[in-house]
Coordinates of C-alpha atoms in Angstrom, one line a residue:
Chain A
X1 CA 23.1 3.1 -13.0
X2 CA 23.2 5.9 -15.5
X3 CA 26.4 7.1 -13.8
X4 CA 28.0 3.7 -14.3
X5 CA 27.2 3.8 -18.1
X6 CA 28.6 7.3 -18.3
X7 CA 31.8 6.4 -16.5
X8 CA 32.4 3.5 -18.8
X9 CA 31.7 5.5 -21.8
X10 CA 34.1 8.1 -20.6
X11 CA 36.8 5.6 -20.1
X12 CA 36.2 4.2 -23.6
X13 CA 36.7 7.6 -25.1
X14 CA 39.8 8.6 -23.2
X15 CA 41.6 5.2 -22.8
X16 CA 44.0 3.7 -25.3
X17 CA 42.5 1.6 -28.1
X18 CA 42.2 -1.9 -26.6
X19 CA 42.6 -5.1 -28.6
X20 CA 39.4 -6.5 -30.1
X21 CA 39.2 -9.5 -27.8
X22 CA 39.7 -7.2 -24.8
X23 CA 36.9 -4.9 -25.9
X24 CA 34.6 -7.8 -26.6
X25 CA 35.0 -9.1 -23.1
X26 CA 34.7 -5.7 -21.7
X27 CA 31.4 -5.2 -23.6
X28 CA 30.0 -8.5 -22.3
X29 CA 31.1 -7.6 -18.8
X30 CA 29.4 -4.2 -19.1
X31 CA 26.2 -5.6 -20.4
X32 CA 26.0 -8.2 -17.6
X33 CA 26.5 -5.3 -15.1
X34 CA 23.8 -3.3 -16.8
X35 CA 21.4 -6.3 -16.7
X36 CA 22.1 -6.8 -13.0
X37 CA 21.5 -3.1 -12.4
X38 CA 18.0 -3.5 -14.0
X39 CA 17.5 -6.7 -12.0
X40 CA 18.5 -5.2 -8.6
X41 CA 15.0 -4.5 -7.2
X42 CA 13.7 -8.0 -8.2
X43 CA 16.9 -9.8 -7.0
X44 CA 16.7 -7.9 -3.7
X45 CA 13.0 -8.9 -3.4
X46 CA 13.8 -12.5 -4.3
X47 CA 16.3 -12.7 -1.5
X48 CA 14.6 -10.6 1.2
X49 CA 10.9 -11.2 0.4
X50 CA 10.9 -14.7 -1.1
X51 CA 13.8 -17.1 -0.7
X52 CA 15.1 -15.9 2.7
X53 CA 11.6 -16.1 4.2
X54 CA 11.1 -19.5 2.6
X55 CA 14.2 -20.9 4.2
X56 CA 13.4 -19.3 7.5
X57 CA 9.9 -20.7 7.4
X58 CA 11.3 -24.2 6.6
X59 CA 13.4 -23.8 9.8
X60 CA 10.4 -22.6 11.8
X61 CA 8.4 -25.6 10.7
X62 CA 10.6 -27.7 13.0
X63 CA 10.3 -25.3 16.0
X64 CA 7.9 -23.9 18.5
X65 CA 7.8 -20.1 18.3
X66 CA 5.5 -17.6 19.8
X67 CA 7.3 -14.4 18.8
X68 CA 8.2 -13.7 22.5
X69 CA 10.8 -16.2 23.3
X70 CA 13.3 -17.5 20.8
X71 CA 12.3 -20.5 18.5
X72 CA 12.7 -23.9 20.1
X73 CA 13.7 -26.8 18.0
X74 CA 11.1 -29.6 18.3
X75 CA 11.9 -31.8 15.4
X76 CA 8.9 -33.3 13.7
X77 CA 6.6 -32.5 16.6
X78 CA 4.5 -30.0 14.5
X79 CA 3.9 -32.5 11.8
X80 CA 3.2 -35.3 14.2
X81 CA 0.6 -33.1 15.9
X82 CA -0.9 -32.2 12.6
X83 CA -1.4 -35.7 11.4
X84 CA -2.0 -37.4 14.7
X85 CA -3.5 -35.1 17.2
X86 CA -5.3 -32.2 15.5
X87 CA -8.8 -33.0 14.2
X88 CA -9.3 -29.4 13.2
X89 CA -6.3 -29.7 10.9
X90 CA -8.0 -32.6 9.1
X91 CA -11.2 -30.7 9.1
X92 CA -9.5 -27.8 7.3
X93 CA -8.0 -30.3 4.8
X94 CA -11.4 -31.8 4.2
X95 CA -13.1 -28.4 3.7
X96 CA -10.4 -27.2 1.3
X97 CA -10.3 -30.3 -0.8
X98 CA -14.1 -30.4 -1.1
X99 CA -14.0 -26.8 -2.1
X100 CA -11.3 -27.4 -4.7
X101 CA -12.8 -30.6 -6.1
X102 CA -16.4 -29.2 -6.4
X103 CA -15.6 -25.6 -7.2
X104 CA -12.9 -25.8 -9.9
X105 CA -14.6 -28.3 -12.2
X106 CA -17.9 -26.4 -11.8
X107 CA -16.3 -23.1 -12.8
X108 CA -14.6 -24.7 -15.7
X109 CA -17.7 -26.5 -17.1
X110 CA -20.0 -23.4 -16.6
X111 CA -17.5 -21.0 -18.2
X112 CA -16.8 -23.4 -21.1
X113 CA -20.5 -23.9 -21.8
X114 CA -21.2 -20.2 -21.7
X115 CA -18.2 -19.4 -23.9
X116 CA -19.4 -21.9 -26.5
X117 CA -22.9 -20.3 -26.3
X118 CA -21.6 -16.8 -26.6
X119 CA -19.2 -17.6 -29.4
X120 CA -21.9 -18.2 -31.9
X121 CA -21.3 -15.0 -33.8
X122 CA -23.4 -13.0 -31.4
X123 CA -23.6 -9.2 -31.6
X124 CA -23.0 -7.0 -28.6
X125 CA -20.5 -9.6 -27.4
X126 CA -18.3 -6.8 -26.0
X127 CA -21.0 -5.5 -23.7
X128 CA -22.0 -9.0 -22.6
X129 CA -18.4 -9.9 -21.9
X130 CA -18.0 -6.8 -19.8
X131 CA -21.1 -7.6 -17.7
X132 CA -20.1 -11.3 -17.2
X133 CA -16.7 -10.0 -15.9
X134 CA -18.2 -7.7 -13.2
X135 CA -18.6 -10.5 -10.6
X136 CA -14.9 -11.5 -11.1
X137 CA -13.9 -7.9 -10.6
X138 CA -15.7 -7.5 -7.3
X139 CA -16.0 -11.2 -6.2
X140 CA -13.0 -11.3 -3.9
X141 CA -13.9 -8.1 -2.0
X142 CA -15.2 -7.9 1.5
X143 CA -18.2 -6.1 0.3
X144 CA -19.4 -9.1 -1.8
X145 CA -18.6 -11.5 1.1
X146 CA -20.8 -9.3 3.3
X147 CA -23.5 -9.4 0.6
X148 CA -23.2 -13.2 0.4
X149 CA -23.5 -13.6 4.1
X150 CA -26.8 -11.8 3.8
X151 CA -28.0 -13.5 0.6
X152 CA -27.5 -17.0 2.1
X153 CA -28.6 -16.0 5.6
X154 CA -31.9 -16.9 7.3
X155 CA -33.7 -13.8 5.9
X156 CA -31.6 -13.7 2.7
X157 CA -32.9 -13.4 -0.8
X158 CA -32.1 -17.0 -1.5
X159 CA -34.5 -18.2 1.2
X160 CA -37.1 -15.6 0.2
X161 CA -36.9 -16.8 -3.4
X162 CA -37.3 -20.3 -2.2
X163 CA -40.3 -19.4 -0.1
X164 CA -42.0 -18.0 -3.2
X165 CA -41.9 -21.5 -4.7
X166 CA -43.0 -23.0 -1.3
X167 CA -39.7 -24.3 0.0
X168 CA -38.4 -23.6 3.4
X169 CA -34.8 -23.7 4.3
X170 CA -33.0 -22.2 7.4
X171 CA -29.9 -20.1 7.1
X172 CA -27.4 -21.5 4.5
X173 CA -24.4 -20.0 6.1
X174 CA -25.5 -20.9 9.6
X175 CA -25.9 -24.6 8.8
X176 CA -22.8 -26.8 8.8
X177 CA -24.2 -28.9 6.0
X178 CA -24.7 -26.1 3.5
X179 CA -22.3 -23.3 4.6
X180 CA -19.5 -24.5 2.3
X181 CA -21.8 -24.4 -0.7
X182 CA -22.5 -20.7 -0.2
X183 CA -18.7 -20.1 -0.7
X184 CA -18.6 -22.5 -3.6
X185 CA -21.5 -20.5 -5.0
X186 CA -19.5 -17.3 -4.5
X187 CA -16.6 -18.7 -6.4
X188 CA -18.8 -20.0 -9.2
X189 CA -20.5 -16.6 -9.4
X190 CA -17.1 -15.1 -10.5
X191 CA -16.7 -17.5 -13.5
X192 CA -16.4 -14.6 -16.0
X193 CA -12.6 -14.3 -16.0
X194 CA -12.2 -18.0 -16.9
X195 CA -14.9 -17.7 -19.5
X196 CA -13.2 -14.8 -21.2
X197 CA -10.1 -16.9 -21.6
X198 CA -12.1 -19.7 -23.2
X199 CA -13.9 -17.2 -25.5
X200 CA -10.5 -15.9 -26.7
X201 CA -9.4 -19.5 -27.3
X202 CA -12.5 -20.3 -29.3
X203 CA -11.8 -17.4 -31.6
X204 CA -8.4 -18.9 -32.4
X205 CA -9.7 -22.3 -33.6
X206 CA -9.1 -22.3 -37.4
X207 CA -12.3 -22.2 -39.4
X208 CA -11.0 -24.6 -42.0
X209 CA -11.1 -27.4 -39.4
X210 CA -14.8 -27.0 -39.0
X211 CA -15.3 -26.7 -42.8
X212 CA -13.4 -30.0 -43.3
X213 CA -15.5 -31.6 -40.6
X214 CA -18.8 -30.5 -42.0
X215 CA -17.8 -31.8 -45.4
X216 CA -17.2 -35.1 -43.7
X217 CA -20.7 -34.9 -42.2
X218 CA -19.8 -34.3 -38.6
X219 CA -22.6 -33.1 -36.4
X220 CA -22.4 -30.5 -33.7
X221 CA -21.4 -32.8 -30.9
X222 CA -18.7 -34.5 -33.0
X223 CA -17.3 -31.1 -34.0
X224 CA -17.1 -30.1 -30.4
X225 CA -15.5 -33.3 -29.3
X226 CA -13.0 -33.7 -32.1
X227 CA -12.1 -30.2 -32.9
X228 CA -13.1 -27.6 -30.3
X229 CA -12.2 -29.5 -27.2
X230 CA -8.7 -30.6 -28.4
X231 CA -8.0 -27.1 -29.7
X232 CA -8.9 -25.7 -26.3
X233 CA -6.8 -28.1 -24.2
X234 CA -3.9 -25.6 -23.7
X235 CA -6.3 -23.1 -22.2
X236 CA -8.1 -25.8 -20.2
X237 CA -4.7 -26.8 -18.8
X238 CA -3.9 -23.2 -18.0
X239 CA -7.3 -22.6 -16.3
X240 CA -7.2 -25.8 -14.3
X241 CA -3.7 -24.9 -13.0
X242 CA -4.5 -21.3 -12.1
X243 CA -8.0 -22.0 -10.7
X244 CA -6.8 -24.8 -8.6
X245 CA -3.8 -22.9 -7.2
X246 CA -6.2 -20.0 -6.4
X247 CA -8.9 -22.3 -4.9
X248 CA -6.3 -23.8 -2.5
X249 CA -5.6 -20.3 -1.2
X250 CA -9.2 -19.0 -0.9
X251 CA -9.5 -16.9 2.3
X252 CA -11.6 -13.7 2.3
X253 CA -15.0 -15.2 1.7
X254 CA -14.7 -17.8 4.4
X255 CA -13.2 -15.4 6.9
X256 CA -15.9 -12.7 6.4
X257 CA -18.9 -15.1 6.2
X258 CA -17.8 -17.0 9.3
X259 CA -16.5 -13.9 11.2
X260 CA -13.0 -15.4 11.2
X261 CA -14.1 -18.4 13.2
X262 CA -14.4 -21.0 10.5
X263 CA -18.2 -21.1 10.7
X264 CA -20.6 -23.5 12.3
X265 CA -18.9 -26.8 13.3
X266 CA -15.8 -25.6 11.4
X267 CA -17.6 -26.1 8.2
X268 CA -15.9 -23.0 6.7
X269 CA -12.5 -23.8 8.2
X270 CA -10.5 -23.4 5.0
X271 CA -6.9 -24.4 5.2
X272 CA -5.6 -20.9 4.9
X273 CA -8.1 -19.7 7.6
X274 CA -6.8 -22.3 10.0
X275 CA -3.3 -21.4 9.2
X276 CA -4.2 -17.8 9.9
X277 CA -5.8 -18.7 13.2
X278 CA -2.8 -20.8 14.3
X279 CA -0.2 -18.2 13.3
X280 CA -1.7 -14.9 13.9
X281 CA -4.4 -15.4 16.5
X282 CA -2.7 -18.1 18.6
X283 CA 0.8 -17.1 17.6
X284 CA 1.9 -20.7 17.0
X285 CA 4.3 -19.6 14.3
X286 CA 6.1 -22.9 14.0
X287 CA 2.9 -24.8 13.5
X288 CA 1.7 -22.3 10.9
X289 CA 5.0 -22.5 9.0
X290 CA 4.7 -26.3 9.0
X291 CA 1.1 -26.0 7.6
X292 CA 2.4 -23.5 4.9
X293 CA 5.1 -26.0 3.8
X294 CA 2.5 -28.7 3.6
X295 CA 0.4 -26.5 1.3
X296 CA 3.4 -25.8 -0.8
X297 CA 4.1 -29.6 -1.0
X298 CA 0.5 -30.3 -2.0
X299 CA 0.6 -27.6 -4.7
X300 CA 4.0 -28.8 -6.0
X301 CA 2.7 -32.4 -6.3
X302 CA -0.5 -31.1 -8.0
X303 CA 1.6 -29.0 -10.5
X304 CA 4.0 -31.8 -11.2
X305 CA 1.1 -34.2 -11.9
X306 CA -0.6 -31.6 -14.1
X307 CA 2.6 -31.0 -16.1
X308 CA 3.6 -34.7 -16.4
X309 CA 0.1 -35.7 -17.6
X310 CA -0.2 -32.7 -19.9
X311 CA 1.5 -34.4 -22.9
X312 CA -1.3 -37.0 -22.9
X313 CA -4.1 -34.6 -23.2
X314 CA -2.9 -31.1 -24.0
X315 CA -2.7 -30.5 -27.8
X316 CA -0.8 -27.7 -29.3
X317 CA -1.9 -26.4 -32.7
X318 CA 1.5 -26.9 -34.3
X319 CA 1.6 -30.6 -33.4
X320 CA -1.7 -31.6 -35.0
Chain B
X1 CA -16.4 -15.8 -35.7
X2 CA -15.2 -19.1 -37.2
X3 CA -18.4 -20.8 -36.5
X4 CA -20.3 -18.0 -38.0
X5 CA -18.4 -18.3 -41.3
X6 CA -19.2 -22.0 -41.2
X7 CA -22.9 -21.4 -40.6
X8 CA -23.1 -19.0 -43.5
X9 CA -21.2 -21.4 -45.7
X10 CA -23.5 -24.3 -45.0
X11 CA -26.5 -22.1 -45.4
X12 CA -25.5 -20.7 -48.8
X13 CA -24.2 -23.9 -50.2
X14 CA -26.6 -26.5 -48.7
X15 CA -30.2 -27.2 -49.4
X16 CA -31.0 -25.8 -46.0
X17 CA -31.0 -22.4 -47.4
X18 CA -34.2 -23.0 -49.3
X19 CA -36.1 -24.5 -46.4
X20 CA -34.8 -22.2 -43.6
X21 CA -36.0 -18.6 -44.2
X22 CA -34.0 -15.8 -42.6
X23 CA -37.0 -15.2 -40.3
X24 CA -36.2 -18.3 -38.2
X25 CA -32.6 -17.1 -38.1
X26 CA -33.7 -13.8 -36.7
X27 CA -35.8 -15.6 -34.1
X28 CA -32.8 -17.8 -33.1
X29 CA -30.6 -14.7 -32.8
X30 CA -33.2 -13.0 -30.6
X31 CA -33.5 -16.2 -28.5
X32 CA -29.8 -16.2 -28.0
X33 CA -29.7 -12.6 -26.8
X34 CA -32.7 -13.2 -24.6
X35 CA -31.0 -16.2 -22.9
X36 CA -27.8 -14.2 -22.5
X37 CA -29.6 -11.3 -20.9
X38 CA -31.6 -13.5 -18.6
X39 CA -28.3 -15.1 -17.3
X40 CA -26.7 -11.7 -16.8
X41 CA -29.7 -10.4 -14.9
X42 CA -29.6 -13.5 -12.7
X43 CA -25.9 -12.9 -12.1
X44 CA -26.1 -9.2 -11.4
X45 CA -29.3 -9.3 -9.4
X46 CA -27.5 -9.7 -6.0
X47 CA -25.4 -6.6 -6.8
X48 CA -28.5 -4.6 -7.9
X49 CA -30.3 -5.8 -4.7
X50 CA -27.3 -4.6 -2.6
X51 CA -27.4 -1.2 -4.2
X52 CA -31.2 -0.9 -3.9
X53 CA -31.1 -2.1 -0.2
X54 CA -28.5 0.5 0.6
X55 CA -31.0 3.3 -0.3
X56 CA -33.9 1.8 1.7
X57 CA -34.9 3.1 5.2
X58 CA -33.2 1.0 7.9
X59 CA -36.3 -0.9 8.9
X60 CA -37.0 -2.0 5.4
X61 CA -33.4 -2.9 4.2
X62 CA -33.9 -6.7 4.3
X63 CA -37.7 -6.8 4.0
X64 CA -38.1 -7.2 0.2
X65 CA -36.8 -9.1 -2.7
X66 CA -37.6 -6.3 -5.1
X67 CA -35.4 -3.4 -6.1
X68 CA -37.8 -0.6 -5.6
X69 CA -39.2 1.1 -2.5
X70 CA -38.8 4.2 -0.4
X71 CA -35.6 6.0 -1.1
X72 CA -33.4 7.6 1.5
X73 CA -29.7 8.6 1.8
X74 CA -29.7 8.1 5.6
X75 CA -27.7 4.9 5.4
X76 CA -24.9 6.7 3.6
X77 CA -25.0 9.6 6.1
X78 CA -24.8 7.2 9.1
X79 CA -22.3 4.9 7.4
X80 CA -19.9 7.6 6.5
X81 CA -20.0 9.0 10.1
X82 CA -20.5 6.0 12.3
X83 CA -18.9 7.5 15.4
X84 CA -18.0 11.0 16.4
X85 CA -14.2 10.5 16.0
X86 CA -14.4 8.2 13.0
X87 CA -15.2 9.0 9.4
X88 CA -15.4 6.2 6.8
X89 CA -13.8 8.5 4.2
X90 CA -10.6 8.0 6.2
X91 CA -10.5 4.3 5.1
X92 CA -11.0 5.3 1.5
X93 CA -8.1 7.7 1.7
X94 CA -5.9 5.0 3.3
X95 CA -6.9 2.5 0.6
X96 CA -6.2 5.0 -2.1
X97 CA -2.7 5.7 -0.8
X98 CA -1.9 2.0 -0.4
X99 CA -3.3 1.1 -3.9
X100 CA -1.5 4.0 -5.6
X101 CA 1.9 3.1 -4.0
X102 CA 1.3 -0.6 -4.9
X103 CA 0.6 0.3 -8.5
X104 CA 3.7 2.6 -8.8
X105 CA 5.9 -0.1 -7.2
X106 CA 4.6 -3.0 -9.2
X107 CA 4.8 -1.2 -12.6
X108 CA 8.3 0.1 -11.8
X109 CA 9.8 -3.2 -10.6
X110 CA 8.0 -5.4 -13.2
X111 CA 9.1 -3.3 -16.3
X112 CA 12.7 -3.0 -15.1
X113 CA 13.0 -6.7 -14.5
X114 CA 11.2 -7.6 -17.6
X115 CA 13.5 -5.4 -19.8
X116 CA 16.5 -7.3 -18.5
X117 CA 15.0 -10.7 -19.1
X118 CA 13.6 -9.8 -22.5
X119 CA 16.5 -7.8 -24.0
X120 CA 19.8 -8.3 -22.1
X121 CA 22.2 -11.1 -21.8
X122 CA 23.7 -11.9 -18.5
X123 CA 25.2 -14.9 -16.6
X124 CA 22.7 -17.2 -14.9
X125 CA 19.9 -15.9 -17.0
X126 CA 18.3 -19.3 -17.5
X127 CA 18.5 -20.2 -13.9
X128 CA 17.0 -16.9 -12.8
X129 CA 14.3 -17.2 -15.3
X130 CA 13.4 -20.6 -14.0
X131 CA 13.3 -19.2 -10.5
X132 CA 11.0 -16.4 -11.7
X133 CA 8.6 -18.9 -13.3
X134 CA 8.6 -21.1 -10.2
X135 CA 7.7 -18.2 -7.9
X136 CA 4.5 -17.5 -10.0
X137 CA 2.9 -20.7 -8.6
X138 CA 4.4 -20.3 -5.1
X139 CA 1.6 -20.0 -2.6
X140 CA 1.7 -16.7 -0.7
X141 CA 1.4 -18.5 2.6
X142 CA 4.8 -20.0 2.6
X143 CA 6.4 -16.6 3.0
X144 CA 3.6 -15.2 5.1
X145 CA 4.8 -16.2 8.6
X146 CA 8.5 -15.2 8.2
X147 CA 7.6 -12.0 6.4
X148 CA 5.3 -11.1 9.3
X149 CA 8.1 -11.9 11.8
X150 CA 10.6 -9.8 9.7
X151 CA 8.3 -6.8 9.5
X152 CA 7.5 -7.2 13.2
X153 CA 11.2 -7.1 14.1
X154 CA 11.7 -4.1 11.9
X155 CA 8.8 -2.4 13.8
X156 CA 7.0 -2.0 10.5
X157 CA 3.7 -3.3 11.9
X158 CA 1.0 -0.6 11.6
X159 CA 2.7 1.1 8.7
X160 CA 2.0 0.6 5.0
X161 CA 5.5 -0.6 4.3
X162 CA 4.7 -4.3 4.5
X163 CA 1.8 -3.8 2.0
X164 CA 3.8 -1.7 -0.4
X165 CA 7.5 -2.6 -0.2
X166 CA 7.1 -6.1 -1.8
X167 CA 5.6 -4.5 -4.9
X168 CA 8.7 -2.3 -5.3
X169 CA 10.8 -5.4 -5.1
X170 CA 8.9 -7.3 -7.9
X171 CA 7.3 -9.9 -5.6
X172 CA 4.5 -10.4 -8.1
X173 CA 6.3 -12.6 -10.6
X174 CA 3.2 -13.0 -12.8
X175 CA 3.3 -9.4 -13.9
X176 CA 7.0 -9.6 -14.6
X177 CA 6.3 -12.6 -16.9
X178 CA 3.5 -10.6 -18.6
X179 CA 5.8 -7.7 -19.3
X180 CA 8.6 -10.0 -20.6
X181 CA 6.2 -11.5 -23.1
X182 CA 5.1 -8.1 -24.2
X183 CA 8.6 -6.6 -24.6
X184 CA 9.8 -9.7 -26.4
X185 CA 7.2 -9.0 -29.1
X186 CA 8.5 -5.5 -29.7
X187 CA 10.7 -5.2 -32.8
X188 CA 14.4 -5.4 -31.8
X189 CA 15.3 -3.1 -34.7
X190 CA 14.1 -0.1 -32.7
X191 CA 16.7 -0.9 -29.9
X192 CA 19.4 -1.4 -32.5
X193 CA 18.8 1.9 -34.2
X194 CA 18.7 3.7 -30.9
X195 CA 22.0 2.1 -30.0
X196 CA 23.5 3.3 -33.2
X197 CA 22.3 6.7 -32.3
X198 CA 24.3 6.4 -29.1
X199 CA 21.7 5.5 -26.5
X200 CA 22.7 3.3 -23.6
X201 CA 20.4 0.7 -22.2
X202 CA 18.8 3.0 -19.7
X203 CA 17.9 5.4 -22.5
X204 CA 16.6 2.7 -24.7
X205 CA 14.5 1.5 -21.8
X206 CA 13.2 5.0 -21.0
X207 CA 12.7 6.3 -24.6
X208 CA 11.7 3.2 -26.5
X209 CA 10.6 0.3 -24.4
X210 CA 8.6 2.2 -21.7
X211 CA 6.5 4.2 -24.3
X212 CA 5.8 1.1 -26.3
X213 CA 4.9 -1.1 -23.4
X214 CA 2.2 1.2 -22.1
X215 CA -0.5 -1.5 -22.7
X216 CA 1.4 -4.1 -20.6
X217 CA 2.1 -1.5 -18.0
X218 CA -1.5 -0.4 -18.0
X219 CA -2.7 -4.0 -17.5
X220 CA -0.2 -4.4 -14.7
X221 CA -1.4 -1.2 -13.1
X222 CA -5.1 -2.0 -13.4
X223 CA -4.8 -5.5 -12.0
X224 CA -2.5 -4.4 -9.2
X225 CA -5.0 -1.7 -8.3
X226 CA -7.9 -4.2 -8.2
X227 CA -5.9 -6.7 -6.1
X228 CA -4.7 -4.1 -3.7
X229 CA -8.1 -2.5 -3.3
X230 CA -9.7 -5.9 -2.6
X231 CA -6.8 -7.2 -0.4
X232 CA -8.0 -8.3 3.0
X233 CA -5.4 -10.7 4.4
X234 CA -2.5 -8.3 4.1
X235 CA -4.1 -5.3 6.0
X236 CA -5.6 -7.8 8.4
X237 CA -2.2 -9.0 9.4
X238 CA -0.3 -5.7 9.4
X239 CA -2.7 -3.0 10.5
X240 CA -4.3 -3.0 13.9
X241 CA -4.8 0.8 14.4
X242 CA -8.2 1.9 13.3
X243 CA -7.0 5.1 11.8
X244 CA -4.8 3.1 9.4
X245 CA -7.5 0.7 8.3
X246 CA -8.1 0.2 4.6
X247 CA -11.7 -0.1 3.3
X248 CA -12.0 -3.9 3.6
X249 CA -10.9 -3.8 7.2
X250 CA -13.3 -0.9 7.8
X251 CA -16.2 -3.0 6.4
X252 CA -15.2 -6.0 8.4
X253 CA -15.1 -3.8 11.6
X254 CA -18.6 -2.7 10.7
X255 CA -19.9 -6.3 10.8
X256 CA -18.3 -6.9 14.2
X257 CA -19.3 -3.6 15.7
X258 CA -22.9 -3.2 14.5
X259 CA -25.9 -5.3 15.0
X260 CA -28.5 -6.3 12.6
X261 CA -30.2 -2.9 13.0
X262 CA -27.6 -1.1 10.9
X263 CA -27.4 -3.4 7.9
X264 CA -28.4 -0.3 5.9
X265 CA -25.1 1.6 6.7
X266 CA -23.1 -1.5 6.2
X267 CA -24.6 -2.0 2.8
X268 CA -24.1 1.6 1.9
X269 CA -20.4 1.5 2.7
X270 CA -20.1 -1.8 0.8
X271 CA -21.6 -0.2 -2.2
X272 CA -19.2 2.8 -1.9
X273 CA -16.3 0.4 -1.6
X274 CA -17.2 -1.1 -5.0
X275 CA -17.5 2.2 -6.8
X276 CA -13.7 2.8 -7.5
X277 CA -13.4 -0.8 -8.9
X278 CA -16.3 -0.4 -11.2
X279 CA -15.3 3.1 -12.3
X280 CA -11.8 2.0 -13.1
X281 CA -13.1 -1.1 -14.9
X282 CA -15.5 0.9 -17.1
X283 CA -12.7 3.4 -17.9
X284 CA -10.2 0.7 -18.9
X285 CA -12.4 -2.3 -19.7
X286 CA -11.0 -2.9 -23.2
X287 CA -7.5 -3.0 -21.8
X288 CA -8.6 -5.3 -19.0
X289 CA -10.5 -7.9 -21.1
X290 CA -7.6 -7.9 -23.5
X291 CA -5.2 -8.4 -20.6
X292 CA -7.2 -11.4 -19.5
X293 CA -7.5 -12.9 -22.9
X294 CA -3.9 -12.6 -23.7
X295 CA -2.4 -13.6 -20.4
X296 CA -5.1 -15.5 -18.5
X297 CA -5.1 -13.1 -15.6
X298 CA -7.7 -13.2 -12.9

């Protein structure tokens, strides 16, 4: 790329003086070329790593393919099987939706409440913030998933703590009724990163709004409801979007805790875990691709709903 | 901070000031700290327990809720050398290589791309920017199957290329966006004066933009390191030879291969696997928390 610039510069110096129009066009042309030189790695990646594979996966979704013989076109058979003849698929949808619907609001509420609590002009905030972030830092690691498997196991510390107060409970991760809640707990445990975003938002709320409100005699809850919450809506929107998209793709915790199987009675069969089993254990690549496109469709619908309803509830400071 | 000013205001202007002595204020502040510390202890207790358990003799690893007891390094000794031909440090070395390459690749690709979007004009800029933004929310799984097939056909399974190459090609659109936002905020006058001095775009990029975007590049580097170190699905798909395993795969193999009797060594290796994360975090925590607050990163 440097060589290109040098060549052009050399031509400029040696060539006859061009007309102004010509040189303007030349400059524009040159700057476009420079830009595309900078963009080359990303554009290459876009084609080879993202868009190309996306198109290929769309094609695969309508085929049967086991990596050994060439893909065979089967039309809508994968989708028909998914919706009509695969109870495990529906189980994975149920598990994932339950996880998203319980986990995301829980994380948002807990992190918002704690951010409000910590925001009250507390000293040592820096240290506290750091400590609250530690679970987010390590929460998606296999090490913590292993710990969780133990913590919620038959002899885990949760049960031991419960025994101290006289309650008996079998293994949490071994029981189909409760296994999912151990993963929800794991996700909730790492609420720190969401909380830090809220904390930053709370610091941006203009103080004069509160002063005006207190002159008007607003009490704590009114101040929260009419000032803090509306001012935070852009960040709430952002967190809902990001946390939901992440929650739909949760994988490591469920895989490690269930040993890759999906847990007792498929209670930890997350959508992505089932996709993994279909594609990379059973080598049903077409079916896995169809599942991936359904996930994309679901997330696209969710994102579209989020953005189209945003104008009714997300307030930006400059509008108010 | 805002609420604090407010509180001080009401206190100094209102009648409350007479009736509420500063003593009760102190008590409230102490209570606040106490509550915070209790919550943090509760949150970090499992990690502390993990560390403590990893130092307990094998037959007592799971036996207590407490953090203290007999101390031994046996778990670490056994864990690091679980079989004659296998040393756990191998997995650490592998993970370090993968994470380092991922960081270099991501920082390189993201800053280059971000510079073009933030500073240069080119045809189809708006379209390409829209594509970039759309790929931020694109679930990884849509490209997973065909990427696997592609890397399989290229005989790149059981190499680190599938884990690292996408980083060099800017597959992580979020970090490109982060760098664009950062470069946009830098004063354009610097570029202009450099251009007057005869710098071309590459020189402006190298001598002005890169040194000034070190905070954004640092944030990118840190989060790429964390994500790469924690990554489980990628190595699970692409690596099947034990010698190539990264730390998460090594730990997972431990669960499969060992019975309950060696929880101690499993925990010891789990603790070791967290050490680089925590060390990096402590070294760069200000940058990280700022990165999260300004961009909403995870």
